[in-house]
mmCIF file of C-alpha atoms in Angstrom:
data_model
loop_
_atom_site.group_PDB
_atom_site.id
_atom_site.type_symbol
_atom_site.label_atom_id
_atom_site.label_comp_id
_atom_site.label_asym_id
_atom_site.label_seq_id
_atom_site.Cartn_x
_atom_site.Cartn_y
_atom_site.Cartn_z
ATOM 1 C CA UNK M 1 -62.471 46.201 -33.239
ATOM 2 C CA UNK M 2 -64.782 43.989 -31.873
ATOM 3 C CA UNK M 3 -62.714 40.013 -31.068
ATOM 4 C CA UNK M 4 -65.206 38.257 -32.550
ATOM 5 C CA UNK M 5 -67.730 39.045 -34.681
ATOM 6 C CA UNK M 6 -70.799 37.684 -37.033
ATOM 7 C CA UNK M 7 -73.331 38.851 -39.134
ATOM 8 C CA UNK M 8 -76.875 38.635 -36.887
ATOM 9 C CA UNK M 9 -78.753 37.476 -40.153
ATOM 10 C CA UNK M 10 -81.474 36.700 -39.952
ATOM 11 C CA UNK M 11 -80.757 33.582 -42.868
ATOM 12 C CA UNK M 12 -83.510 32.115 -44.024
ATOM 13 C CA UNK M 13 -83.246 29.168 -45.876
ATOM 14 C CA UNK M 14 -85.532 26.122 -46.957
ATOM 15 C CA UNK M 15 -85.900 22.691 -46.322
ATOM 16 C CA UNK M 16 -82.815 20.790 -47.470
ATOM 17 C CA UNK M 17 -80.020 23.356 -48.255
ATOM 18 C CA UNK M 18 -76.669 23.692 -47.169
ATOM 19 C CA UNK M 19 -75.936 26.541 -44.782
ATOM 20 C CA UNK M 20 -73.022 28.599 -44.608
ATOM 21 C CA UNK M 21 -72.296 30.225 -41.022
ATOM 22 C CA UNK M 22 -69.169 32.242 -40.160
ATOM 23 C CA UNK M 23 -67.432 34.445 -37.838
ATOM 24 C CA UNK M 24 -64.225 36.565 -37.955
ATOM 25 C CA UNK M 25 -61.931 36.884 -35.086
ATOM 26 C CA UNK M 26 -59.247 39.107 -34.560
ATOM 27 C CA UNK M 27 -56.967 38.188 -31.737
ATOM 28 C CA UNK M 28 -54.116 35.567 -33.245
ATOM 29 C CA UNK M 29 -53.928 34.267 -29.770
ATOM 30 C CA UNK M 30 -57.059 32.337 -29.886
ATOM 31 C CA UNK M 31 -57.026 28.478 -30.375
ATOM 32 C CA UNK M 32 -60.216 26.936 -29.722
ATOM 33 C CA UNK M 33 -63.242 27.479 -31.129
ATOM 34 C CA UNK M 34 -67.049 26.750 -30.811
ATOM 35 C CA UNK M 35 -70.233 26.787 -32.062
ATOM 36 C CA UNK M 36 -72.933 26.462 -30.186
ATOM 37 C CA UNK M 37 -77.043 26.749 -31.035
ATOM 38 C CA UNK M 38 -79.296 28.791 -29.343
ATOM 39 C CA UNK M 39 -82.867 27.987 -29.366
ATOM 40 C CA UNK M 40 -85.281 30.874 -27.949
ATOM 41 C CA UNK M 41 -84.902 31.862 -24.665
ATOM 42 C CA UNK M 42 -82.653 29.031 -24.204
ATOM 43 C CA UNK M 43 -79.116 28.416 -22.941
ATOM 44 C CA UNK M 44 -76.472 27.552 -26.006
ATOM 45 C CA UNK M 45 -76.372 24.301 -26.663
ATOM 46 C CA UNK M 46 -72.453 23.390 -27.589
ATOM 47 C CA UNK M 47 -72.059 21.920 -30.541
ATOM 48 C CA UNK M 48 -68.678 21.509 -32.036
ATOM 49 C CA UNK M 49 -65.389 22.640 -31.050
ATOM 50 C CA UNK M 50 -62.224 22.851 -32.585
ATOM 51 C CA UNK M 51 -58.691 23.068 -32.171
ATOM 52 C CA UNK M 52 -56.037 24.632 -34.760
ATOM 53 C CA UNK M 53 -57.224 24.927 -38.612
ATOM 54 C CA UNK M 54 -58.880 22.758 -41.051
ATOM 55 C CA UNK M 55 -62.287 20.739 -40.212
ATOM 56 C CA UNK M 56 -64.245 18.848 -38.084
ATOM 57 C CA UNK M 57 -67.591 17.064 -39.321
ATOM 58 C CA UNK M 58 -69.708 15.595 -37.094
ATOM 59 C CA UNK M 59 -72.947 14.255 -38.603
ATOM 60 C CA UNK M 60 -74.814 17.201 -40.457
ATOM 61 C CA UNK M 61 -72.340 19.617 -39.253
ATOM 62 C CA UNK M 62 -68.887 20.974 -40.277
ATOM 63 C CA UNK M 63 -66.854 23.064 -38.625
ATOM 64 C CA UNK M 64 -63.760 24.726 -39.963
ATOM 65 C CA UNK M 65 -61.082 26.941 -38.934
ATOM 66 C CA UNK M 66 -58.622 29.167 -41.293
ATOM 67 C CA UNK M 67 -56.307 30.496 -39.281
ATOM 68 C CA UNK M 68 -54.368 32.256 -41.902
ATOM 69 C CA UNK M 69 -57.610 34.658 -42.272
ATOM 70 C CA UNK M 70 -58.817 34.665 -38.918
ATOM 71 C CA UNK M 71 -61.901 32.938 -40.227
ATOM 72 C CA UNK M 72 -63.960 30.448 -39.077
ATOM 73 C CA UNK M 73 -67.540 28.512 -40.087
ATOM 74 C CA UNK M 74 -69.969 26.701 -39.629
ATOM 75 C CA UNK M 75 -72.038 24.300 -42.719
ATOM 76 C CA UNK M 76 -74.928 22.633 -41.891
ATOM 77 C CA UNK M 77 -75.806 19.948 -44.717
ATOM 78 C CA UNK M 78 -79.662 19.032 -45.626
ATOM 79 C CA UNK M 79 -80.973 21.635 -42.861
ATOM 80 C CA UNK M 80 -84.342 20.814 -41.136
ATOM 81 C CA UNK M 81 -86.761 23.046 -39.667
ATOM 82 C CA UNK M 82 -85.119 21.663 -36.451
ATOM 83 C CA UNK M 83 -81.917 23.425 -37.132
ATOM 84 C CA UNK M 84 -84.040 26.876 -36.641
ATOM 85 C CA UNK M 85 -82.302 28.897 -33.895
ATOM 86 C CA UNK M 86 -79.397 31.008 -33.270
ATOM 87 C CA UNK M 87 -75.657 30.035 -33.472
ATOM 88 C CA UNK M 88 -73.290 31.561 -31.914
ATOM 89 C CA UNK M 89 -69.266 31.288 -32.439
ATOM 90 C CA UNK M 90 -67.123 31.574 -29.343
ATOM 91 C CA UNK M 91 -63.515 31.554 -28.644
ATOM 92 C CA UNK M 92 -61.767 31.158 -25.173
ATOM 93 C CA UNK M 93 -59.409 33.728 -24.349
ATOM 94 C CA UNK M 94 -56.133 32.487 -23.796
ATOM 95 C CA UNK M 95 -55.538 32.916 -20.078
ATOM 96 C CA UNK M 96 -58.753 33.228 -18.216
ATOM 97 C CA UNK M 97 -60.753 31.007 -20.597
ATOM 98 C CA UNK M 98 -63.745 33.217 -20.268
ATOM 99 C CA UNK M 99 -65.474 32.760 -24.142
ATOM 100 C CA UNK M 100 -65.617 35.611 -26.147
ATOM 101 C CA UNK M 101 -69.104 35.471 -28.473
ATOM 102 C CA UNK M 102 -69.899 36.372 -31.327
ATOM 103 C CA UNK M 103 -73.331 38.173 -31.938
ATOM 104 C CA UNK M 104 -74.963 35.117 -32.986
ATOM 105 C CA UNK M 105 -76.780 34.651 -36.816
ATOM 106 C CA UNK M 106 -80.445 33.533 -36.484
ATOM 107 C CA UNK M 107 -81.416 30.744 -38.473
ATOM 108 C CA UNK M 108 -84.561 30.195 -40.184
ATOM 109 C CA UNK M 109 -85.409 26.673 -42.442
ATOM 110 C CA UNK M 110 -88.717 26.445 -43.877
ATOM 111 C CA UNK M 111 -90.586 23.782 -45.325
ATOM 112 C CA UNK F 1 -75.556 12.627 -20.267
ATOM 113 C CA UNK F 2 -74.997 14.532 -17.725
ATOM 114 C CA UNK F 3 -75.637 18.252 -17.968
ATOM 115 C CA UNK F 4 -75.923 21.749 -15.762
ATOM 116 C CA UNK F 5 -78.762 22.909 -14.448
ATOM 117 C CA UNK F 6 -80.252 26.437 -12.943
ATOM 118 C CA UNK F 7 -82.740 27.209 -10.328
ATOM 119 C CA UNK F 8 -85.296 28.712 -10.525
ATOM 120 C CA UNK F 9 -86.184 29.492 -14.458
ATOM 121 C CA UNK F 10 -87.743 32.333 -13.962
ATOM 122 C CA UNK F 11 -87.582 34.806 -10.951
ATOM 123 C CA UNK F 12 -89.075 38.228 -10.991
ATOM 124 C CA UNK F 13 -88.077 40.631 -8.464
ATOM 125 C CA UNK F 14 -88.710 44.449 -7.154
ATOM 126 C CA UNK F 15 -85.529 46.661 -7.935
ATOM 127 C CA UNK F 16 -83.322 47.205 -4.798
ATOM 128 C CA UNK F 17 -84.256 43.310 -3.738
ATOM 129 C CA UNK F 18 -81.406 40.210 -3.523
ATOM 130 C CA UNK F 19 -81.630 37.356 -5.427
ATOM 131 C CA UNK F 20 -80.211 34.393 -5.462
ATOM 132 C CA UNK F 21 -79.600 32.123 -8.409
ATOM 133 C CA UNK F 22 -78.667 28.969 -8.390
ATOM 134 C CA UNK F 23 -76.301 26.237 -10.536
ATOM 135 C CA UNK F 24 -75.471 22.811 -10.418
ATOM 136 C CA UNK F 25 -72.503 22.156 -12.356
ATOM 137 C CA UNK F 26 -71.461 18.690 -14.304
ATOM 138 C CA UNK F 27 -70.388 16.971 -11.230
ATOM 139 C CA UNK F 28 -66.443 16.580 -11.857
ATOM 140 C CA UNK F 29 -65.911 19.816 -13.710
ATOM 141 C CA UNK F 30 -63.491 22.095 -11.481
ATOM 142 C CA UNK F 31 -64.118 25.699 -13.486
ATOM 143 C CA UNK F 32 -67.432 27.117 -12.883
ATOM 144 C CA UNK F 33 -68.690 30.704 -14.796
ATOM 145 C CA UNK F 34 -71.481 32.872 -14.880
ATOM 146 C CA UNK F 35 -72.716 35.092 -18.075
ATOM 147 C CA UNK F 36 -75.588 36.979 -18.900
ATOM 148 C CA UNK F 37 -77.550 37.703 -22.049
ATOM 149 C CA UNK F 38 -79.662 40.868 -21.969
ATOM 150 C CA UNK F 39 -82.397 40.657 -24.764
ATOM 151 C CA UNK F 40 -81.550 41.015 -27.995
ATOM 152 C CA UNK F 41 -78.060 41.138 -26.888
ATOM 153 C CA UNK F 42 -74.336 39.073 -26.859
ATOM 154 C CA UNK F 43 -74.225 36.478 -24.091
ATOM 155 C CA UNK F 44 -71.429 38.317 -22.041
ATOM 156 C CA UNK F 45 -68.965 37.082 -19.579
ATOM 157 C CA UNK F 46 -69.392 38.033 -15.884
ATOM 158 C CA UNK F 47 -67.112 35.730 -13.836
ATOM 159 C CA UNK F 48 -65.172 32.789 -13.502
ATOM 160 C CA UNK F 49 -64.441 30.427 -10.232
ATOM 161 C CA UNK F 50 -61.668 28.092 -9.949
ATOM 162 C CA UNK F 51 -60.498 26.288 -6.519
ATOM 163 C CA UNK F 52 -62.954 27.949 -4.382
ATOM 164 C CA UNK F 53 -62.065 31.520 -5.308
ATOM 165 C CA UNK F 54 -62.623 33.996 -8.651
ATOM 166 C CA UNK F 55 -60.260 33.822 -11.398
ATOM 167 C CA UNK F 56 -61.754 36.382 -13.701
ATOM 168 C CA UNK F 57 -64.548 39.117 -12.836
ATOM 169 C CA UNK F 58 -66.029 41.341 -15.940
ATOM 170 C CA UNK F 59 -66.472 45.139 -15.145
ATOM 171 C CA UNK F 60 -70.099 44.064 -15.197
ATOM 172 C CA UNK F 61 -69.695 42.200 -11.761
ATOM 173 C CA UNK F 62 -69.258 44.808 -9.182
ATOM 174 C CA UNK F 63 -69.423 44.856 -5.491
ATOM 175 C CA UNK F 64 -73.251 44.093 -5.895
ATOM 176 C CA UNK F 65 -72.649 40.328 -7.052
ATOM 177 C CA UNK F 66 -70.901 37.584 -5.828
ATOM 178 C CA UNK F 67 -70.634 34.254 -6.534
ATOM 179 C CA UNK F 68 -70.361 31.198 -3.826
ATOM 180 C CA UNK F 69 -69.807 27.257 -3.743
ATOM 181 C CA UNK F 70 -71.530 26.402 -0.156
ATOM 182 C CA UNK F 71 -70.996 22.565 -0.868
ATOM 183 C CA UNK F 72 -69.626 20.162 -3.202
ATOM 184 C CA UNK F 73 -72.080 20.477 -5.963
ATOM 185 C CA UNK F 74 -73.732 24.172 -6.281
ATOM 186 C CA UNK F 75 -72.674 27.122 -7.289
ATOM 187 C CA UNK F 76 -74.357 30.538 -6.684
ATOM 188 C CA UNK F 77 -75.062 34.448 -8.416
ATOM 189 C CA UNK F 78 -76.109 36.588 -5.533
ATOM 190 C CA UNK F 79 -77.556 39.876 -6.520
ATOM 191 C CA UNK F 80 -77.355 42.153 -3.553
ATOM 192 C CA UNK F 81 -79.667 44.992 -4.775
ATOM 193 C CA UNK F 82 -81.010 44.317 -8.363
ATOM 194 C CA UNK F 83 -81.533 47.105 -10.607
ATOM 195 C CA UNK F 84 -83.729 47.807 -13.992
ATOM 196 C CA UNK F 85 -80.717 47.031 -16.102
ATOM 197 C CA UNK F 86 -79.524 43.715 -14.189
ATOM 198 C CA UNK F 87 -82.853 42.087 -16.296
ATOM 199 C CA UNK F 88 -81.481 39.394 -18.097
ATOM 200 C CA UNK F 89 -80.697 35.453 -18.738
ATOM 201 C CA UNK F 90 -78.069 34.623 -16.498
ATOM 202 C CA UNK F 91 -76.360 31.284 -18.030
ATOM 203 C CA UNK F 92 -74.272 28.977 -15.353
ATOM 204 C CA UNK F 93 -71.217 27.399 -17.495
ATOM 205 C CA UNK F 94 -69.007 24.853 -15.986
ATOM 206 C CA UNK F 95 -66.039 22.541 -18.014
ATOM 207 C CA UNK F 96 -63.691 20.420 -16.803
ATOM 208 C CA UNK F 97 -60.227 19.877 -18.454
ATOM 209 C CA UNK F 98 -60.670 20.600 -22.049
ATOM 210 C CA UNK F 99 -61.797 23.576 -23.285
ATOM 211 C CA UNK F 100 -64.953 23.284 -23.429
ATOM 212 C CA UNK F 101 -67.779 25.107 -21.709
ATOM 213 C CA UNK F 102 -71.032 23.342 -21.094
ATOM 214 C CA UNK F 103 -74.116 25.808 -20.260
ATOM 215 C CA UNK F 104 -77.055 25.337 -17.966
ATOM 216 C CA UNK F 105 -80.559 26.599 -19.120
ATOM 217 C CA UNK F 106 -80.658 29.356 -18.096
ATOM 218 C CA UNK F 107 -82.841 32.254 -15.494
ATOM 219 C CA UNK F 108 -84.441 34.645 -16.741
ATOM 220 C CA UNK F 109 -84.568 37.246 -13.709
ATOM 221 C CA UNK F 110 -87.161 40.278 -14.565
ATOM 222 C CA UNK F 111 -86.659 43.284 -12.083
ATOM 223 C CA UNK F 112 -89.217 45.718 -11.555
#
């Protein structure tokens, strides 16, 4: 079983909805987690992290952790054609702190 | 805001050459990584450098890589003889005492 995984999409959405990313992770021992954006042949961009369950907002974005299920996502209110890209979920292994990825779910917001 | 960057952005190379790539982490972060992303692929872990020495090597990064700090403020992939398959972005990471890792932009190294 993969440690992290997430649906590759792609998602296409348009102008103005509310997106719904997520991952699934399966080793309990993880505590942080982030999302980070990917823009085409570009390096991720972090941009939340959290710590422990429940949720984090900052802005347009929303982060959110279930522990309980292993589950965690990203929702990205009013989306913009700007918010096309990739986003990727990672976790740090306990440890060695090297981040574990997900596969990534390309987004795509038209106008 | 301060941020990590990679030299060169692009490098192409004939297989069996050495490359060099080069990082320049956020200046008073002490943990330093490299991962790659092969096309179409997961960005993947390849090693980790703490206090001057690796902490964590993938069973990607065999005796043909190694990673250096010559100075106070760069950090360095060596590829001793590339092959096909080593074609890839190859991201520089570095975080401090959180969590947290911040990437660079990336090189995209194309071997021949």
């Amino acid at each position: 079983q993969k440690e992290v995984e997430q649906d590759p999409g792609p998602l296409s959405v348009p102008e103005g909805a509310i997106v719904s990313l997520n991952c699934t992770y399966s080793n309990s021992a993880f505590q942080y987690f982030m999302w980070y954006r990917q823009y085409s042949r570009k390096g991720p961009e972090l941009l939340m992290y959290t710590y422990s369950s429940g949720n984090k907002e900052d802005g347009r974005f929303t982060a959110q952790v279930d522990k309980s299920s292993k589950y965690i996502s990203l929702f990205i209110r009013d989306s913009q054609p700007s918010d096309s890209a990739t986003y990727l979920c990672a976790s740090p292994r306990v440890g060695d702190n090297k981040l574990i990825f997900g596969a990534g779910t390309r987004l795509a917001v038209h106008p | 805001e301060p941020e990590v960057t990679q030299t060169p952005s692009h490098q192409v190379t004939q297989m069996g050459q050495e490359v060099i790539l080069r990082c320049v982490p956020i200046s008073n972060h002490l943990y330093f990584y490299w991962y790659r992303q092969i096309l179409g692929q997961k960005v993947e872990f390849l090693v980790s450098f703490y206090n001057n020495e690796i902490s964590e090597k993938s069973e990607i990064f065999d005796d043909q890589f190694s990673v250096e700090r010559p100075d106070g403020s760069n950090f360095t992939l060596k590829i001793r003889s590339t092959k096909l398959e080593d074609s890839a972005m190859y991201f520089c990471a570095s975080r401090g005492a959180v969590e947290t890792q911040y990437f660079g932009p990336g090189t995209r190294l194309l071997v021949l």
